CSV table of C-alpha atoms in Angstrom, one decimal:
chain,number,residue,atom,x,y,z
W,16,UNK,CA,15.9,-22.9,-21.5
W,17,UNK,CA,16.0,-26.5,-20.1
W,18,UNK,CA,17.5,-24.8,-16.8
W,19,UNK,CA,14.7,-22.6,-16.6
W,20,UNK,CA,12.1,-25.6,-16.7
W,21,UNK,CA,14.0,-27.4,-14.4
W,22,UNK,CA,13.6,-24.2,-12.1
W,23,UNK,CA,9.7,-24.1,-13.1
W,24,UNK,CA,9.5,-28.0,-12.4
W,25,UNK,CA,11.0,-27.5,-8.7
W,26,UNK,CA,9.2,-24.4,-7.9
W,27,UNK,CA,5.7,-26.8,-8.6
W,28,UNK,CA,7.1,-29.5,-6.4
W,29,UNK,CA,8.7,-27.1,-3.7
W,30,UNK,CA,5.5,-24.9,-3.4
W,31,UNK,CA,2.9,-28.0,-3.5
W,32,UNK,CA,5.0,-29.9,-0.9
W,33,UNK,CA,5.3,-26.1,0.9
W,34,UNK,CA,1.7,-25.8,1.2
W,35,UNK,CA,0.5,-29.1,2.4
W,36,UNK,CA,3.5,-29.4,5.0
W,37,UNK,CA,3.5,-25.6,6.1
W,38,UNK,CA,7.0,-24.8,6.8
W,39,UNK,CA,8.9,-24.7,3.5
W,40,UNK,CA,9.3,-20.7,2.4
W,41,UNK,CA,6.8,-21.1,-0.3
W,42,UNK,CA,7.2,-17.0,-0.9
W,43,UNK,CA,10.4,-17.0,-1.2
W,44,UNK,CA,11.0,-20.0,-3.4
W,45,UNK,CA,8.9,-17.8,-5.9
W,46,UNK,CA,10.9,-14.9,-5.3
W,47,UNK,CA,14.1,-16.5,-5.7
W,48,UNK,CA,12.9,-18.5,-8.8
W,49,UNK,CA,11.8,-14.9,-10.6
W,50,UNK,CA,14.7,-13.3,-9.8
W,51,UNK,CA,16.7,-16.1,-11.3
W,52,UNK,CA,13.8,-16.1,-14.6
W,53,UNK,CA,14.0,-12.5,-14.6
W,54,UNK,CA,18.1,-12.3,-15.8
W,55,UNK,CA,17.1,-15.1,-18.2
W,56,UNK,CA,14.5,-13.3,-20.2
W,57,UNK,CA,12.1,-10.7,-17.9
W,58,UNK,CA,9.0,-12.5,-19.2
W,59,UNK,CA,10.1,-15.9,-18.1
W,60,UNK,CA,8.9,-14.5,-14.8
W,61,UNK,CA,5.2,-14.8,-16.4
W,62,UNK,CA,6.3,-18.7,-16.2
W,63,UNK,CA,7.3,-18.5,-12.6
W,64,UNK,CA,4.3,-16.8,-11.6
W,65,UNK,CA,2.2,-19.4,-13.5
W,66,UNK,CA,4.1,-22.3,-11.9
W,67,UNK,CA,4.1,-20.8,-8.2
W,68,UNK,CA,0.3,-20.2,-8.8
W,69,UNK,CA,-0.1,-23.9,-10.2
W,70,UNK,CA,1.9,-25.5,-7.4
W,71,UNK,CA,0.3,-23.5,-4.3
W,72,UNK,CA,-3.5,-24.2,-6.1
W,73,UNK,CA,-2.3,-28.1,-6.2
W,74,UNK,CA,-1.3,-27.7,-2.5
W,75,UNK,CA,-4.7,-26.0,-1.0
W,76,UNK,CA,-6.7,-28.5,-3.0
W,77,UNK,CA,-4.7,-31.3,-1.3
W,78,UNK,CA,-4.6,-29.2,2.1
W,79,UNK,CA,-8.3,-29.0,1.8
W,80,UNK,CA,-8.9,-32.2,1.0
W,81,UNK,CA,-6.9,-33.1,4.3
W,82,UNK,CA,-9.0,-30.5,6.4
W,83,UNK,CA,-12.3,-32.5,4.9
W,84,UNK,CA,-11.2,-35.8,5.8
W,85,UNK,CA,-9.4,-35.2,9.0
W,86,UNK,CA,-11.5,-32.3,10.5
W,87,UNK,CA,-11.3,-30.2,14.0
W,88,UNK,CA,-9.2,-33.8,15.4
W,89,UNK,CA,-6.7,-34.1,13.2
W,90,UNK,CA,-6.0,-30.5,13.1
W,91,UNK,CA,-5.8,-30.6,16.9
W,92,UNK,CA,-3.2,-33.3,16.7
W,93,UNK,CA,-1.1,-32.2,14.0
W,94,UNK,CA,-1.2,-28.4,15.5
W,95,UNK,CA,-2.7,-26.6,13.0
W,96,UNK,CA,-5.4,-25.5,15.6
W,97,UNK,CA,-4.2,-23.8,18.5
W,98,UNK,CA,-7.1,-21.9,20.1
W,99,UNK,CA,-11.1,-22.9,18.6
W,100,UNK,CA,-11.9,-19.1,19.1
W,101,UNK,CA,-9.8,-17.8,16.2
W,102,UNK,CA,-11.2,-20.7,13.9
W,103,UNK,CA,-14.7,-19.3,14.9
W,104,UNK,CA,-13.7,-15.7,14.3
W,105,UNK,CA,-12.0,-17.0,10.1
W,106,UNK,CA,-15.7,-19.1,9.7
W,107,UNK,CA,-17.7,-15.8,10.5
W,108,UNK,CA,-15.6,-13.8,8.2
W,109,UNK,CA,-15.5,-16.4,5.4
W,110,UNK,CA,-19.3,-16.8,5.6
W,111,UNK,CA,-19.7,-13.1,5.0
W,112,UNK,CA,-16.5,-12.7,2.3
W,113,UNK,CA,-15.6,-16.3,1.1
W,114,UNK,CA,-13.1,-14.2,-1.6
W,115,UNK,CA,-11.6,-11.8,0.0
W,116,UNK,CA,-10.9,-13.6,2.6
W,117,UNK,CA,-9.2,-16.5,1.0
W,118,UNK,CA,-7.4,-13.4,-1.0
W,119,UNK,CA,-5.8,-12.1,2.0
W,120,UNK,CA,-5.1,-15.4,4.3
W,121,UNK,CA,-2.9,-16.8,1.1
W,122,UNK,CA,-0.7,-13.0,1.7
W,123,UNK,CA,-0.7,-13.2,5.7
W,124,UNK,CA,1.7,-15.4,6.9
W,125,UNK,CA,0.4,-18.0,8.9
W,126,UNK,CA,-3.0,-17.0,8.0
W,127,UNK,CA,-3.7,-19.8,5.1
W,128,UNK,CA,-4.2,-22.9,7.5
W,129,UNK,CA,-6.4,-21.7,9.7
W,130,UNK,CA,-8.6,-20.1,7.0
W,131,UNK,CA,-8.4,-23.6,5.1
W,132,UNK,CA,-9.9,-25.5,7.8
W,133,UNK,CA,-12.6,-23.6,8.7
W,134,UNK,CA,-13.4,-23.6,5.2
W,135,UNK,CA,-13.4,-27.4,5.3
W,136,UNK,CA,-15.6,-27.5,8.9
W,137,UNK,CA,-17.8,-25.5,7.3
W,138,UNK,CA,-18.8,-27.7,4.6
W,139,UNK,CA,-17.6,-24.9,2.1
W,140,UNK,CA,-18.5,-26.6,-1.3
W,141,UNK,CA,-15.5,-28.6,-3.4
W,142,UNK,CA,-16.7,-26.7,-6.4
W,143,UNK,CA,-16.8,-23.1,-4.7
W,144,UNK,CA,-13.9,-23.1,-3.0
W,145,UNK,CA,-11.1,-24.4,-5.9
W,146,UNK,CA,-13.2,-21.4,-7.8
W,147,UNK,CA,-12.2,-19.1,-5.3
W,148,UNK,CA,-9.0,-20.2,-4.3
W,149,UNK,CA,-7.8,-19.8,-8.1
W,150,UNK,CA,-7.2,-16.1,-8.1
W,151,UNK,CA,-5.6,-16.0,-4.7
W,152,UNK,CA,-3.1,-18.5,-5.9
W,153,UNK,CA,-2.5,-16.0,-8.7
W,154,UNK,CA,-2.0,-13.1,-6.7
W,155,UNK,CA,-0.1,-15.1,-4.3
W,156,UNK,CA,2.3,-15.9,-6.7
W,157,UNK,CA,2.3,-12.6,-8.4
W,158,UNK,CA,3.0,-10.4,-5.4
W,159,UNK,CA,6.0,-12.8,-4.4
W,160,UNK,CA,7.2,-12.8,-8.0
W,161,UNK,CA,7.3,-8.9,-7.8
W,162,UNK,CA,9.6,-9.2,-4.6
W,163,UNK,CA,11.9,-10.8,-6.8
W,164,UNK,CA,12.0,-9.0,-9.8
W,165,UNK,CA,12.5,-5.9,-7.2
W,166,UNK,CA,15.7,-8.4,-6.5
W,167,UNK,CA,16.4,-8.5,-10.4
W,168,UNK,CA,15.9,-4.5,-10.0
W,169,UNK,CA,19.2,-4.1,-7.6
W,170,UNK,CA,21.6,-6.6,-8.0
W,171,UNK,CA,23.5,-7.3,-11.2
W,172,UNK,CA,24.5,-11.2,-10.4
W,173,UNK,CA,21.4,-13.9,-10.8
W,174,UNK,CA,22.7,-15.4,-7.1
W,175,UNK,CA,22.9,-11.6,-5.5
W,176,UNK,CA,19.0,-11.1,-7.0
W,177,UNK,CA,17.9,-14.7,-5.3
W,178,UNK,CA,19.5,-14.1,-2.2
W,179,UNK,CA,18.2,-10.5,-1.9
W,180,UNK,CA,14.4,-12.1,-2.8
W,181,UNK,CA,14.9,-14.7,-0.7
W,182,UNK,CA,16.0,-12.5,2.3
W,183,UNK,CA,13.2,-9.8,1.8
W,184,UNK,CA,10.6,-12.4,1.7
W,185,UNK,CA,12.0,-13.5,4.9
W,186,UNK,CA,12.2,-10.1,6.5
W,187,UNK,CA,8.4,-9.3,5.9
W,188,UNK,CA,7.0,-12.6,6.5
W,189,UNK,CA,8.9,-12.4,9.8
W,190,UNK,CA,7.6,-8.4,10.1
W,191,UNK,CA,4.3,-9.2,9.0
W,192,UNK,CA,3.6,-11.9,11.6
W,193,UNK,CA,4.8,-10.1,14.5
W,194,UNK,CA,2.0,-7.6,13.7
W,195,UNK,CA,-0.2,-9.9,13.3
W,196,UNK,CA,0.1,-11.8,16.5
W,197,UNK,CA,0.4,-8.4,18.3
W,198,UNK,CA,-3.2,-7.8,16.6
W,199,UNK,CA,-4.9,-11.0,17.3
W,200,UNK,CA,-3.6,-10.5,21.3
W,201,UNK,CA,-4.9,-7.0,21.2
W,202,UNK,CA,-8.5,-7.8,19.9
W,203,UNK,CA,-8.3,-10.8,22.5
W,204,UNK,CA,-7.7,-8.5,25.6
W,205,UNK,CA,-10.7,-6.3,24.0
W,206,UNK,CA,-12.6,-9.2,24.1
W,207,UNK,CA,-12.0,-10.0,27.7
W,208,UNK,CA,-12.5,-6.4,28.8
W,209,UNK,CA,-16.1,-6.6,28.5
W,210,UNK,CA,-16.4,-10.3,29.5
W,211,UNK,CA,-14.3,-9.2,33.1
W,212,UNK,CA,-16.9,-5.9,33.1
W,213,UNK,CA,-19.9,-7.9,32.8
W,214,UNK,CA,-18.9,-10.0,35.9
């Protein structure tokens, strides 16, 4: 038990460092860390999904808070924005959904931090958004918690169920960006077609 809340402790630290300094595997620490909780006892992964969802809400809330303070300038600087017509695009869309959009940017890889900082330019309330935020931590969590139980599913050996989470999160964050860059450059060039017609 006390190596299973020394798991729970790291995976809280891991994922709220992860998601204020965006380039620690977040999903896959959670995946890993069920797989491992799920040859313990298969409801310690209740636990994991609890602590993943606790340490990526601690993270947003700080993330946010950064947003707030350091606005369109500091995001500039530390690359977080790279073009000010996709930010413009995720404030439209949260203005209509604020849910469902928060929802889906914490699934989408590299979707999260943009999503977070127009929230912030917005103005988006304090109170609103750590309301909102709330269940897509959970589902965050509970999705990359499922990719490693599916780990537990396999392999008999706690270290062949981590590394097989650990890898499958990798593979379809990887996939999953791809198509997603592939979709953002073809709804650009459909946005210029018309621009290049009307001229």
């Amino acid at each position: 038990m006390s190596a299973l809340l020394s798991t729970l402790v790291s995976l809280i630290v891991v994922v709220t460092f992860g998601a204020v300094v965006p380039i620690v595997p977040t999903g896959a620490a959670v995946s890993g860390a069920a797989a491992y909780a799920a040859h313990q006892n298969p409801l310690y992964v209740l636990l994991v999904i609890v602590a993943g969802a606790g340490g990526a809400y601690i993270g947003d809330l700080a993330m946010y808070a950064i947003c707030r303070w350091g606005g369109e300038q500091l995001a500039r600087r530390l690359h977080w924005l790279r073009d000010k017509e996709r930010l413009e695009r995720m404030s439209k869309k949260l203005q209509e959904r604020q849910i469902s959009v928060l929802l889906v940017s914490r699934l989408l890889p590299g979707g999260r931090v943009p999503v977070l900082l127009a929230a912030a330019l917005m103005g988006l309330d304090w109170r609103r958004f750590a309301v909102t935020n709330l269940p897509a931590c959970l589902l965050w969590s509970t999705v990359y918690a499922g990719i490693g139980i599916f780990g537990y599913a396999i392999f008999p050996e706690p270290w062949q169920s981590v590394v097989a989470a650990v890898l499958l999160v990798l593979l379809i964050s990887q996939t999953a960006s791809i198509i997603s860059r592939r979709r953002e450059a073809a709804a650009e060039a459909r946005e210029v077609r018309p621009r290049q017609t009307e001229a």
